[in-house]
Coordinates of C-alpha atoms in Angstrom, one line a residue:
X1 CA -6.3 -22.9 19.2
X2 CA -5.5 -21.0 22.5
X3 CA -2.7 -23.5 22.8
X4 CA -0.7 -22.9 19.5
X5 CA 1.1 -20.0 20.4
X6 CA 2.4 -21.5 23.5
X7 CA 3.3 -24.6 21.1
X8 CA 5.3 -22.7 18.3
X9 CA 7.1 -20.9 21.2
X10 CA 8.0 -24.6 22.7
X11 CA 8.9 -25.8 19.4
X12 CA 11.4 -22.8 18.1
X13 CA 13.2 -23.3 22.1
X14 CA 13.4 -26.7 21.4
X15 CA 14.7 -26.4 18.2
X16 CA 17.3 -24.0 19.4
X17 CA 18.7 -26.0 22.4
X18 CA 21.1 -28.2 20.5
X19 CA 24.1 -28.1 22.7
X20 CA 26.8 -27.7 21.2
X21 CA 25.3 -29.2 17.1
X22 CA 25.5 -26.0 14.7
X23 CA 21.9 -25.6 12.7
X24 CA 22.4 -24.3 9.0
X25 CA 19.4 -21.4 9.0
X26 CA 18.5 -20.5 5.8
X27 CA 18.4 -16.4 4.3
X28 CA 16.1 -14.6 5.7
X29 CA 13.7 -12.7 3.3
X30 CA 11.6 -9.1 2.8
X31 CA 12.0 -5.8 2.7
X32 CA 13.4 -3.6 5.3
X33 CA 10.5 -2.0 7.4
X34 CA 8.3 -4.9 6.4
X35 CA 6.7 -6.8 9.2
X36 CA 5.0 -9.7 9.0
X37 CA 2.0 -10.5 12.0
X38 CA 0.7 -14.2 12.8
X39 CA -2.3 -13.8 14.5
X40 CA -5.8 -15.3 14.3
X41 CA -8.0 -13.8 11.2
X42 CA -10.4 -12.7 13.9
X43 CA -7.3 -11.3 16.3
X44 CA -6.4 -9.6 13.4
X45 CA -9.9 -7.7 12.0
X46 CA -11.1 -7.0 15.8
X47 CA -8.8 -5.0 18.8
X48 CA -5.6 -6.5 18.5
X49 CA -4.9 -5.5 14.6
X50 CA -6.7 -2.1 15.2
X51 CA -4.0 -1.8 18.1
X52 CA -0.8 -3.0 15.7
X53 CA -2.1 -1.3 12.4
X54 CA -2.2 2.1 14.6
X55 CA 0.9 1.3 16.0
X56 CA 3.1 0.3 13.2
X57 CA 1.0 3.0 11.0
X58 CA 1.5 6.2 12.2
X59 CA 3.0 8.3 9.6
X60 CA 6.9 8.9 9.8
X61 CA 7.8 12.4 10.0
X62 CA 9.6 14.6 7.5
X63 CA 8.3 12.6 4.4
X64 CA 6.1 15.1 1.8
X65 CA 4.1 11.9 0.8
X66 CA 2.0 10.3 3.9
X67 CA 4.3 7.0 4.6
X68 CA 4.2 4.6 7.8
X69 CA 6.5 3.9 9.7
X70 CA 6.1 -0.2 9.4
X71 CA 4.6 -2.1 6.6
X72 CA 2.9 -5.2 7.7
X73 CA 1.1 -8.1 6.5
X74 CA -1.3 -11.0 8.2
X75 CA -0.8 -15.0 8.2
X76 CA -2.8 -16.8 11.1
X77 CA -1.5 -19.6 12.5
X78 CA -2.1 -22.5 10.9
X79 CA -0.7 -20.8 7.6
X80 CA 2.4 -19.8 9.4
X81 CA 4.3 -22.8 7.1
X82 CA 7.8 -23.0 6.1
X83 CA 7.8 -20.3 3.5
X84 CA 6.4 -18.0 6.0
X85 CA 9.1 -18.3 9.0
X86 CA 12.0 -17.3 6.5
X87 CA 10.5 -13.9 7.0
X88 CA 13.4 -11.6 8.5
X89 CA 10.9 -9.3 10.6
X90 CA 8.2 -11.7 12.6
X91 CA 5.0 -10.4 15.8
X92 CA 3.5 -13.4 16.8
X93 CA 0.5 -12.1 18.7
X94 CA -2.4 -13.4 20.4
X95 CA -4.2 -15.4 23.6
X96 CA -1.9 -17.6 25.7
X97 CA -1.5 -19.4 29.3
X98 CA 0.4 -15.9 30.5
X99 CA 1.3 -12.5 29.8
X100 CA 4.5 -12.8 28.2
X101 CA 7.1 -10.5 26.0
X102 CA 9.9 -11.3 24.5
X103 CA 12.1 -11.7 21.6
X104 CA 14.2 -14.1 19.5
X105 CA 16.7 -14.2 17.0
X106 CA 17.8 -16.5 13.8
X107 CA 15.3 -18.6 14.9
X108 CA 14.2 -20.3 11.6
X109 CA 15.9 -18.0 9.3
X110 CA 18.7 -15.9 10.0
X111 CA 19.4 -12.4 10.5
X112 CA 15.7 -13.0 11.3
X113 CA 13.9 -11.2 14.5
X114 CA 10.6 -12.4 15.9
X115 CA 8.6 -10.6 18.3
X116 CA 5.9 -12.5 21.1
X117 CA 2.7 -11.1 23.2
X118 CA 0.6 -13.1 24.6
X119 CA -1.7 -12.3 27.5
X120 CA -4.7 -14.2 29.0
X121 CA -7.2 -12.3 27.2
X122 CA -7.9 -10.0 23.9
X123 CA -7.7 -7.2 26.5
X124 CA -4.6 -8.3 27.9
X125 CA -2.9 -8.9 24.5
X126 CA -3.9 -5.0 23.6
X127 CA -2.4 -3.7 26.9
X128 CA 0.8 -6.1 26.5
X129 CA 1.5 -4.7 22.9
X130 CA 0.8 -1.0 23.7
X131 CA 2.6 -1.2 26.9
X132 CA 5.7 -2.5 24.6
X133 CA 4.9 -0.7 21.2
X134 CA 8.2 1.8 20.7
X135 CA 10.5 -1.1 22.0
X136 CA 8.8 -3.6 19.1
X137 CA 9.2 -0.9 16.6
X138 CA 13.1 -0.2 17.8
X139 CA 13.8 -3.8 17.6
X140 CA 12.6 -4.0 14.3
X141 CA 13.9 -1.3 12.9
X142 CA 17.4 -1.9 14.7
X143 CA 17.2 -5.2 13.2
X144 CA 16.8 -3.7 9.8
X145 CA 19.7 -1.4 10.3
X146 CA 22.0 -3.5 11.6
X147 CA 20.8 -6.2 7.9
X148 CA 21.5 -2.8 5.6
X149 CA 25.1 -2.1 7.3
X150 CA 25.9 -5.7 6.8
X151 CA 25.1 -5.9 3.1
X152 CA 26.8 -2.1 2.7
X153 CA 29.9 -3.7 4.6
X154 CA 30.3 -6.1 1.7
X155 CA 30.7 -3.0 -1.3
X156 CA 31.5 0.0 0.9
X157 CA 33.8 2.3 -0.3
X158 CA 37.8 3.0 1.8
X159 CA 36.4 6.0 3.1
X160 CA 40.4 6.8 3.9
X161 CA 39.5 8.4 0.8
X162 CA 37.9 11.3 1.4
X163 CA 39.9 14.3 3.1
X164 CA 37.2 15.8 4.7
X165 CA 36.4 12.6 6.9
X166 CA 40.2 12.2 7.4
X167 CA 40.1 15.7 8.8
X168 CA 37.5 15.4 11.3
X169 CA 39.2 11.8 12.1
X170 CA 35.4 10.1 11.6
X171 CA 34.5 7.1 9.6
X172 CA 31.3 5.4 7.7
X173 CA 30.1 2.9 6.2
X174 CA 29.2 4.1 2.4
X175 CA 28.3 1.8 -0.1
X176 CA 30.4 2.4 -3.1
X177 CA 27.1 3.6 -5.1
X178 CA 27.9 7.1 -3.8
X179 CA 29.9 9.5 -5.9
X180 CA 32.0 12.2 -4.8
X181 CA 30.4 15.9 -5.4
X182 CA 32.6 18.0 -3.1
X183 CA 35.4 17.3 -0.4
X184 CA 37.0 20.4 0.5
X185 CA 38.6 19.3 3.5
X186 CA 36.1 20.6 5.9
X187 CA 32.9 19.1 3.6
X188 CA 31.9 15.9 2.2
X189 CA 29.4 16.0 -0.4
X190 CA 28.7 12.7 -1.9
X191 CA 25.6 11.7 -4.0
X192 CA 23.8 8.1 -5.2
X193 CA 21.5 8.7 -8.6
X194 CA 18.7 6.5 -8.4
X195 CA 18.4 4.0 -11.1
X196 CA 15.2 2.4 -10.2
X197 CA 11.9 3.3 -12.1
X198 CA 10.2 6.7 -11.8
X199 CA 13.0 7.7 -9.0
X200 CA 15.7 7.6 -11.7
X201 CA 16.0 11.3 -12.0
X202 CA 16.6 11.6 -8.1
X203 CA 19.5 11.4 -6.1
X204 CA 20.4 10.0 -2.5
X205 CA 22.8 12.8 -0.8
X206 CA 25.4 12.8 1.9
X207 CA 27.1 15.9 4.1
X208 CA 29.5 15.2 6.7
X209 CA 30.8 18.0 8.1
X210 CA 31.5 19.7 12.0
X211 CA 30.7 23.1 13.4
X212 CA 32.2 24.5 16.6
X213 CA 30.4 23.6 20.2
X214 CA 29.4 27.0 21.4
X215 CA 26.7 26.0 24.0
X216 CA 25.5 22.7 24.8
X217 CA 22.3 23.2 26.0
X218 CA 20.9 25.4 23.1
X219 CA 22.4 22.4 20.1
X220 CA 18.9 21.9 19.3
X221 CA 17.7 24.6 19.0
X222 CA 20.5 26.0 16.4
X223 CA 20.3 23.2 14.2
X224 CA 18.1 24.4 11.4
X225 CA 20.3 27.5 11.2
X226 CA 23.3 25.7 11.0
X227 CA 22.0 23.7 8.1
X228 CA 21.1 26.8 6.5
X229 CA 24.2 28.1 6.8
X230 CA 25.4 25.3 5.1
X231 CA 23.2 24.9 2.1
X232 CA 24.0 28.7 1.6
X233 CA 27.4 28.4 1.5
X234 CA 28.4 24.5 -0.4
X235 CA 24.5 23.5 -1.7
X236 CA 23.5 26.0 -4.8
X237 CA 20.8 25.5 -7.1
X238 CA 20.8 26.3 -10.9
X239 CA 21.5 29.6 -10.1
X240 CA 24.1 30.1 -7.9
X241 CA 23.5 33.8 -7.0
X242 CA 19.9 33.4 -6.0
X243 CA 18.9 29.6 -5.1
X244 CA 20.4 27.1 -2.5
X245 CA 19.1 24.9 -0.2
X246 CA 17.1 25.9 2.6
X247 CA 15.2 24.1 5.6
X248 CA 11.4 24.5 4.1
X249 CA 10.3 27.1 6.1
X250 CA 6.3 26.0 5.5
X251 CA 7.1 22.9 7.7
X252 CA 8.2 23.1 10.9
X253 CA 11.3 20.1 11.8
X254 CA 11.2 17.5 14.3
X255 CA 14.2 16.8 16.8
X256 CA 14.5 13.9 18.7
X257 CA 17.5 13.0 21.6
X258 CA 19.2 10.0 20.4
X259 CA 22.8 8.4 20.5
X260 CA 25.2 7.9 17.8
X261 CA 29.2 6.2 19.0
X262 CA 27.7 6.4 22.1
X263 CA 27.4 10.2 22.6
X264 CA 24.7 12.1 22.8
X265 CA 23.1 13.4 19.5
X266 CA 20.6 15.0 17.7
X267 CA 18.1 13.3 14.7
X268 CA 16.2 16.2 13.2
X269 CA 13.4 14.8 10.0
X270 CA 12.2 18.0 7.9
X271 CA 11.8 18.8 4.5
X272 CA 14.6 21.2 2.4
X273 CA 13.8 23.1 -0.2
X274 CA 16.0 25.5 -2.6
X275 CA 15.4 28.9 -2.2
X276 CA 13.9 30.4 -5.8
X277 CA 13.1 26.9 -7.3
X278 CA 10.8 23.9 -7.2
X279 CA 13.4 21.0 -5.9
X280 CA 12.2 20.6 -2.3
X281 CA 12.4 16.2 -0.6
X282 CA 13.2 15.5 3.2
X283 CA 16.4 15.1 4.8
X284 CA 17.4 13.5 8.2
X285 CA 20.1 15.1 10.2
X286 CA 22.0 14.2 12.9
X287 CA 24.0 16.6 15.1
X288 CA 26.4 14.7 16.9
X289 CA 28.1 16.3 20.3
X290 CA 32.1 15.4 20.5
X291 CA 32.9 17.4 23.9
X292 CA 36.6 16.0 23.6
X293 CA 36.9 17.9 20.2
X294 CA 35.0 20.7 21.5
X295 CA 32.5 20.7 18.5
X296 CA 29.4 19.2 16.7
X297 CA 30.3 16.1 14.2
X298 CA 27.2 16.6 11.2
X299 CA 26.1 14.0 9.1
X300 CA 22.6 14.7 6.4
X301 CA 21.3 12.9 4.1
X302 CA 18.7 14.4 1.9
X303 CA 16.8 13.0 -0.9
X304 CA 15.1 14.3 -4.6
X305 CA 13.1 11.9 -6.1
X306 CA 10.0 13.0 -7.2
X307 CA 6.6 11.6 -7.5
X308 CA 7.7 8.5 -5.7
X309 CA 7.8 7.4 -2.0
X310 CA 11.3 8.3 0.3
X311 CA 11.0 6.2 3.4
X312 CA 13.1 3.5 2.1
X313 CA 15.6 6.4 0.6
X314 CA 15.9 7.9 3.8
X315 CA 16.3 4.4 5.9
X316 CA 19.6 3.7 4.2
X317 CA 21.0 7.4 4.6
X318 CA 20.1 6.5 8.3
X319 CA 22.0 3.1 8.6
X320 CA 25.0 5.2 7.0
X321 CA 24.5 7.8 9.9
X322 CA 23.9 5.1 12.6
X323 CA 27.9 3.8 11.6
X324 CA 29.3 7.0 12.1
X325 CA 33.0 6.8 14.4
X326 CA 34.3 9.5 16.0
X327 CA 38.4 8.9 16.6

């Protein structure tokens, strides 16, 4: 048994050094965050599945319901059949000859990522995936967007469109579910109703707009008030003279440093609310920094659907805002 990890390694290398002979890989399958572990039953109810679960189940932030940031399910190995490897998300885990990590793609199904950690001993294995946890979970979840793009990219809309984007010279990728709300020139507002089950009264929402760059090193810490500023002036509620959209001011955001076109940006997760009403859901923002254009390039989404889970809402507002070009 200690051997069969080192054996479907072997077999997927061999399978995959055919010269120059194309192999016709078949659709991947699952949902997006969804990650499916072969491991040993025993692996898998002692250290090492305490050590993924933890992992992979710490609770995304920004989201009013308590949601992880991975879903993930169990096969051992000897179920691992060929239903199983069309999975598009894959951690094989467990003993081996050697501490190893590493990844492959479109190796049995295709776009298809699978993870490996092996180490000597169920000790080793823990240290070897906690040592490497955030770069599993990016790989994953960069997988994931990279899949949603590429589906969007088949229906997206000729965002050429929309003055506001031509304007600020940016472009997305929008999947022509999203319909316009406002696009003054200096603001896109566009907004997907949800059609699915209880979620049908909500809406998926996008802003694009820019702001000038005043001071770099205080971007963070102005966002909030920028995005108030906003909601004040474009993002009423029923009433118009007493309710728009605020940040939630019960719940503190989070802001992490990322990169969006390769420049250096801002994701901030929180919670909106309108001011004077009930409708409150999370948003993500990211605060882009264009120094050539002297100014900050916005893109939110925010979602409302009540009474129903938002982390797979607010991963494809995300993939949008990962495609964002600045020209």
């Amino acid at each position: 048994m200690k051997k069969l990890y080192s054996l479907i390694a072997i077999a997927f290398l061999l399978t995959s050094c055919g010269g120059n002979d194309k192999v016709l890989l078949r659709n991947s399958i699952g949902k997006v965050n969804k990650v499916m572990v072969v491991t040993k039953s025993s692996d898998w109810n002692g250290d090492i599945g305490k050590a993924i679960r933890n992992s992979f189940g710490e609770l995304m932030v920004g989201l009013p319901q308590p949601e992880s940031l991975l879903s993930v399910s169990q096969v051992a190995p000897n179920g691992f059949g060929t239903m199983m490897k069309v999975s598009r998300n894959i951690l094989v885990i467990g003993v081996g000859d050697k501490e190893e990590y590493f990844v492959r793609k479109n190796v049995y199904a295709q776009p298809q990522t699978i993870v490996y950690v092996y180490a000597k001993d169920d000790e080793g294995v823990v240290k070897m995936f906690n040592k490497h946890q955030k770069e599993i979970i990016k790989e994953f979840k960069d997988s994931d967007i990279k899949m949603t793009l590429s589906l969007f990219n088949k229906k997206k809309i000729d965002d050429s469109q929309y003055k506001t984007l031509k304007n600020l010279g940016v472009s997305l990728t929008i999947p022509n579910k999203f319909n316009t709300v406002d696009d003054t020139g200096d603001f896109l507002w566009l907004r997907n109703h949800l059609s699915s089950g209880i979620a049908k009264t909500g809406s998926n929402n996008i802003l694009v707009y820019s702001v000038p760059l005043l001071d770099e090193t205080k971007v963070a810490d102005s966002i909030v008030a920028v995005r108030n500023k906003i909601g004040k002036k474009y993002i009423p509620g029923s009433d118009p003279e007493t309710m728009h959209m605020i940040t939630e001011e019960a719940y503190t955001p989070f802001t992490f440093n990322t990169t969006i076109d390769g420049k250096t940006a801002y994701e901030t997760r929180g919670k909106w609310e309108v001011l004077n009403d009930f409708m409150a859901g999370p948003f993500l923002n990211y605060t882009v920094v264009d120094k050539k254009n002297n100014r900050l390039v916005i893109f939110e989404g925010f979602t409302y659907a009540p009474s129903v889970n938002k982390r797979a809402f607010l991963f494809e507002l995300e993939a949008i805002a990962k495609s964002l070009k600045i020209y």
